[in-house]
Short mmCIF file of C-alpha atoms and ligand atoms in Angstrom, two decimals:
data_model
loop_
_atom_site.label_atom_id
_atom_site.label_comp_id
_atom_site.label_asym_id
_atom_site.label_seq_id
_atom_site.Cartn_x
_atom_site.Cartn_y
_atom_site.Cartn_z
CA UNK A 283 96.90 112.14 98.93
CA UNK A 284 98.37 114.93 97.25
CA UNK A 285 101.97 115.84 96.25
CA UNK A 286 101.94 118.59 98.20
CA UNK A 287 104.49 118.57 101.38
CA UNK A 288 101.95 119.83 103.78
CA UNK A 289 102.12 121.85 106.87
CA UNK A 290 103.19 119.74 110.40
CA UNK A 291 99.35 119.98 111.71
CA UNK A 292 101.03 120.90 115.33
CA UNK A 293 103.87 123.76 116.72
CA UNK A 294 107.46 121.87 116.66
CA UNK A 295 107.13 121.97 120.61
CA UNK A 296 104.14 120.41 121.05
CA UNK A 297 105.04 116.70 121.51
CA UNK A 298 107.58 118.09 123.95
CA UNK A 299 106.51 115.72 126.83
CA UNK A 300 107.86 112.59 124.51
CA UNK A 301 109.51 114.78 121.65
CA UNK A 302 111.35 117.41 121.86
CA UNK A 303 111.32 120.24 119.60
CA UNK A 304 114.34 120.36 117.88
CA UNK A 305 113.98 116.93 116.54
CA UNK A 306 110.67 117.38 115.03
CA UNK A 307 111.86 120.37 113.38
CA UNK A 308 115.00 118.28 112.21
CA UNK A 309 112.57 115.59 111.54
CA UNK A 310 110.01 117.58 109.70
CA UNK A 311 111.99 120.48 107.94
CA UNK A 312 115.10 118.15 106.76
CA UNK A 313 114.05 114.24 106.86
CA UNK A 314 110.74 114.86 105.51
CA UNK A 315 111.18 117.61 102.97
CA UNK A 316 114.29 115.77 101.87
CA UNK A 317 111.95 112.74 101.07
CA UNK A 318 109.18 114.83 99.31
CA UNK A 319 111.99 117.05 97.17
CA UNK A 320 113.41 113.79 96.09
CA UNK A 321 110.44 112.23 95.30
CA UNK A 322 109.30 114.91 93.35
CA UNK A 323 112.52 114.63 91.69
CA UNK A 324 112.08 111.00 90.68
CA UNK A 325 108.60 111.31 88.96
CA UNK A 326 109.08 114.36 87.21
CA UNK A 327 108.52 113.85 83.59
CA UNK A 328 107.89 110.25 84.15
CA UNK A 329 103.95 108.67 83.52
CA UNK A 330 103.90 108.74 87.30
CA UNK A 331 104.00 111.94 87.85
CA UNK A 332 99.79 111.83 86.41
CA UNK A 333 99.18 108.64 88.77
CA UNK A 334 98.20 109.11 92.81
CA UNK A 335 100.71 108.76 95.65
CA UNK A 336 98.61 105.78 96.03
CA UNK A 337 98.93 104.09 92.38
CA UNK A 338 102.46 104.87 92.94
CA UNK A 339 103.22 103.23 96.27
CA UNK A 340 100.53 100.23 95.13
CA UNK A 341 103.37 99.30 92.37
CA UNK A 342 106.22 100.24 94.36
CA UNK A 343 108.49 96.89 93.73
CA UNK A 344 108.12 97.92 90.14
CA UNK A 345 109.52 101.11 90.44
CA UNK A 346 113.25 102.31 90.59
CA UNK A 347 114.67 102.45 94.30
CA UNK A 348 114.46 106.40 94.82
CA UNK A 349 110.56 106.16 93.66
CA UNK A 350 110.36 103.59 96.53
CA UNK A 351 112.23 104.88 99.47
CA UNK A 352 111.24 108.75 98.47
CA UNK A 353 107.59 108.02 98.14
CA UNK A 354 107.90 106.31 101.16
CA UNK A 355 109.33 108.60 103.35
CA UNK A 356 107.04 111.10 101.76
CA UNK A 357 103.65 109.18 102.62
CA UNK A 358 105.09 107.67 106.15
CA UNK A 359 105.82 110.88 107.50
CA UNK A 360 102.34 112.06 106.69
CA UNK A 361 100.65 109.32 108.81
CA UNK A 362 103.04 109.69 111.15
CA UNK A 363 102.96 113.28 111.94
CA UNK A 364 99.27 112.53 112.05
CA UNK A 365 99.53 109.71 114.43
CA UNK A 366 100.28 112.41 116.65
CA UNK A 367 98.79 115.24 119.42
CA UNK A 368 99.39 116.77 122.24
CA UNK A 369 97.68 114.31 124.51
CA UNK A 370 94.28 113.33 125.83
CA UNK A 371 92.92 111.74 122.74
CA UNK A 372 90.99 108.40 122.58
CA UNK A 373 89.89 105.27 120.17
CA UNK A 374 86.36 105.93 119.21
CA UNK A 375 83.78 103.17 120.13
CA UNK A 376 84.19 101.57 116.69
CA UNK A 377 87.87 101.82 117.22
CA UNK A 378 87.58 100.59 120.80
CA UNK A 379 85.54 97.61 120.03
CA UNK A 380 87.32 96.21 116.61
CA UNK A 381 91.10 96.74 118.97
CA UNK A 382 88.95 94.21 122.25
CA UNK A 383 88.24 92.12 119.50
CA UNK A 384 90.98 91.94 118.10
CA UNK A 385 93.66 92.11 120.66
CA UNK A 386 91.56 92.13 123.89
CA UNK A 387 92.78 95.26 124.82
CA UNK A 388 94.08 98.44 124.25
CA UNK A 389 96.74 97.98 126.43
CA UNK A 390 97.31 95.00 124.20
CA UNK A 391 97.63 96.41 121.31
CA UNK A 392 100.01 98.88 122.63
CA UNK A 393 102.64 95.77 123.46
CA UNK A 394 101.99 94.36 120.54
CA UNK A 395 102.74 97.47 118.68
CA UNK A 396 105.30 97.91 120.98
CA UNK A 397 107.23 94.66 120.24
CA UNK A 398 106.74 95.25 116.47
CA UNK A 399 108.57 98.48 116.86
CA UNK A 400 111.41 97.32 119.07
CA UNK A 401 112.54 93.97 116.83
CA UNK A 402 112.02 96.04 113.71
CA UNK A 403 115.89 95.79 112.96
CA UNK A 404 118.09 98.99 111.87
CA UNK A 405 115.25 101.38 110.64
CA UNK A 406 111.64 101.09 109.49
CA UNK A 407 108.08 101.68 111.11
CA UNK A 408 105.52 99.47 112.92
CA UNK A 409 101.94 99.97 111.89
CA UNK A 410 98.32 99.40 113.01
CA UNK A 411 96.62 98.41 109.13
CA UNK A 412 93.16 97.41 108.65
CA UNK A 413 93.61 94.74 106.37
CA UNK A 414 90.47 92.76 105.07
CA UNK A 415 88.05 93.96 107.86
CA UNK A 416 90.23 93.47 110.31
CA UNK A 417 93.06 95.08 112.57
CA UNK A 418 96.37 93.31 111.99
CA UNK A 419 100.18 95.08 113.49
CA UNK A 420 102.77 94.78 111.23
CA UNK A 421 106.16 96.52 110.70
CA UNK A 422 108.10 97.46 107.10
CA UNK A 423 111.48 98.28 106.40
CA UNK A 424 113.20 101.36 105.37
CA UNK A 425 110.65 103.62 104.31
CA UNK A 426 108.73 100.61 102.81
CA UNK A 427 104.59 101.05 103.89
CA UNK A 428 101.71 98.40 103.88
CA UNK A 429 100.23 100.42 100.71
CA UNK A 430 103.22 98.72 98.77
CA UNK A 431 103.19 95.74 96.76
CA UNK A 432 106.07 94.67 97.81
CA UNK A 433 105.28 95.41 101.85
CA UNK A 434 105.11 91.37 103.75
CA UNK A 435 102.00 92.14 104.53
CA UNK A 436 99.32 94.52 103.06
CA UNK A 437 96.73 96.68 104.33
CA UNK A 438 95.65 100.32 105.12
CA UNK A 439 97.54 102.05 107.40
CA UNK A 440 96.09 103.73 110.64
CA UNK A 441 98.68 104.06 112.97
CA UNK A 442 102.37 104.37 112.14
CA UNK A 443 105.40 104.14 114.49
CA UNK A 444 109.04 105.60 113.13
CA UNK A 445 111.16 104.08 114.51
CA UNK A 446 114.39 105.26 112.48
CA UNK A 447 116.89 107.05 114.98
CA UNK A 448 116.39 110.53 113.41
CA UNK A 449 112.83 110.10 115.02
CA UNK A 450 114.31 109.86 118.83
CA UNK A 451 117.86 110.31 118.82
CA UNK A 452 118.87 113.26 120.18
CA UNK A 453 116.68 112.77 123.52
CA UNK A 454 117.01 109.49 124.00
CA UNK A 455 120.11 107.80 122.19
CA UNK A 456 120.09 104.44 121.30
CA UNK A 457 117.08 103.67 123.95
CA UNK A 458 114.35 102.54 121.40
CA UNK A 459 112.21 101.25 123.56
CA UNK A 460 112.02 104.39 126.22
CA UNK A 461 111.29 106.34 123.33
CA UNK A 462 108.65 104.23 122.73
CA UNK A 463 107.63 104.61 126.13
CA UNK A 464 107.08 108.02 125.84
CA UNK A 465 105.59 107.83 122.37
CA UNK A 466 102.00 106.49 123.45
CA UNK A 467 101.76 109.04 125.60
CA UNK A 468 101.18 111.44 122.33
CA UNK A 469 99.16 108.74 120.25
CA UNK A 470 96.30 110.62 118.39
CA UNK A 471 93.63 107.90 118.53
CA UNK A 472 91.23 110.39 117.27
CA UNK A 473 92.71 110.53 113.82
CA UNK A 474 93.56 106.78 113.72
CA UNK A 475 89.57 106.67 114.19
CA UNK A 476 89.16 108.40 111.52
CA UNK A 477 91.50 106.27 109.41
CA UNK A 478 89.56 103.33 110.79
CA UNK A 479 85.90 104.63 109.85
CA UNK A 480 87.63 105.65 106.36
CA UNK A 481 89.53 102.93 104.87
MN1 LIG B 543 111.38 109.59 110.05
#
């Protein structure tokens, strides 16, 4: 993945059935680009400013705290905004089968997910990871990602949940879990394919 804050692949409004607009612009165009500008601000003239957001997040316990939580935000909001559409999108049949037998259903994994998201305490994400072959939920701290060596548990990410109030906030207060609610309902399963087939 490049260093390069990249364009929100959608219009602000178009999550607006389970987002609304002004928090993903607050989201994107502060929260985000604050993460990437201080990120970039960390590695510059350092040795890891040559490395791969990857390298860099694969040592993460190694590195100094804003390398961590900057690199972090900068990466998790990535997969996140890409976790994302406007609806009507669904697991692929590799997807589909590896989630039955994994979790039995879909609608399994989604309260698994679900409860990863909700006990998560304070701020952090939940993820779907592939981790050795197989699809395991987990959540992180923070801005803290499975890619990290430091993360509980390790793996690639395909799916990831913020669940930091600055992602839900302003529409729905301190209701976490209706915000999850509402959050499935804009799931882009199509890229987490994707993610699947590639990692
Ligand atoms: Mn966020």
């Amino acid at each position: 993945m490049s260093f390069e804050f990249p364009d929100l692949p959608y219009d602000f409004s178009a999550l607006e059935q389970s987002i609304d607009a002004q928090t993903m612009e607050i989201h994107y165009d502060r929260h985000h680009r604050a993460y990437h500008t201080n990120f970039m601000g960390a590695i510059k003239d350092t040795p890891l400013a040559d490395q791969s957001l990857e390298q860099i997040l694969a040592a993460a316990g190694t590195h100094a705290p804003a390398v961590r939580n900057n690199g972090g935000g900068f990466y998790n909001h990535i997969i996140y905004w890409n976790s994302m559409c406007n609806g009507g999108s669904a697991p692929s049949s590799d997807l589909a089968s590896a989630i039955d037998a994994e979790f039995g259903s879909l609608d399994a994994l989604q309260e698994k997910l679900t409860v990863a998201g909700m006990t998560r305490f304070g701020s952090g994400f939940a993820w779907l990871i592939k981790k050795d072959g197989k699809l395991v939920v987990t959540s992180t701290p923070n801005q803290d990602n499975p890619l990290m060596d430091c993360a509980e548990v390790q793996g690639a990410p395909l799916l990831g949940m913020d669940v930091w109030e600055h992602a839900y906030y302003l529409r729905y207060q301190n209701k976490r879990p209706d915000y999850i609610k509402a959050w499935w309902d804009v799931v882009d399963w199509a890229k987490v394919s994707e993610r699947f087939t590639a990692s």
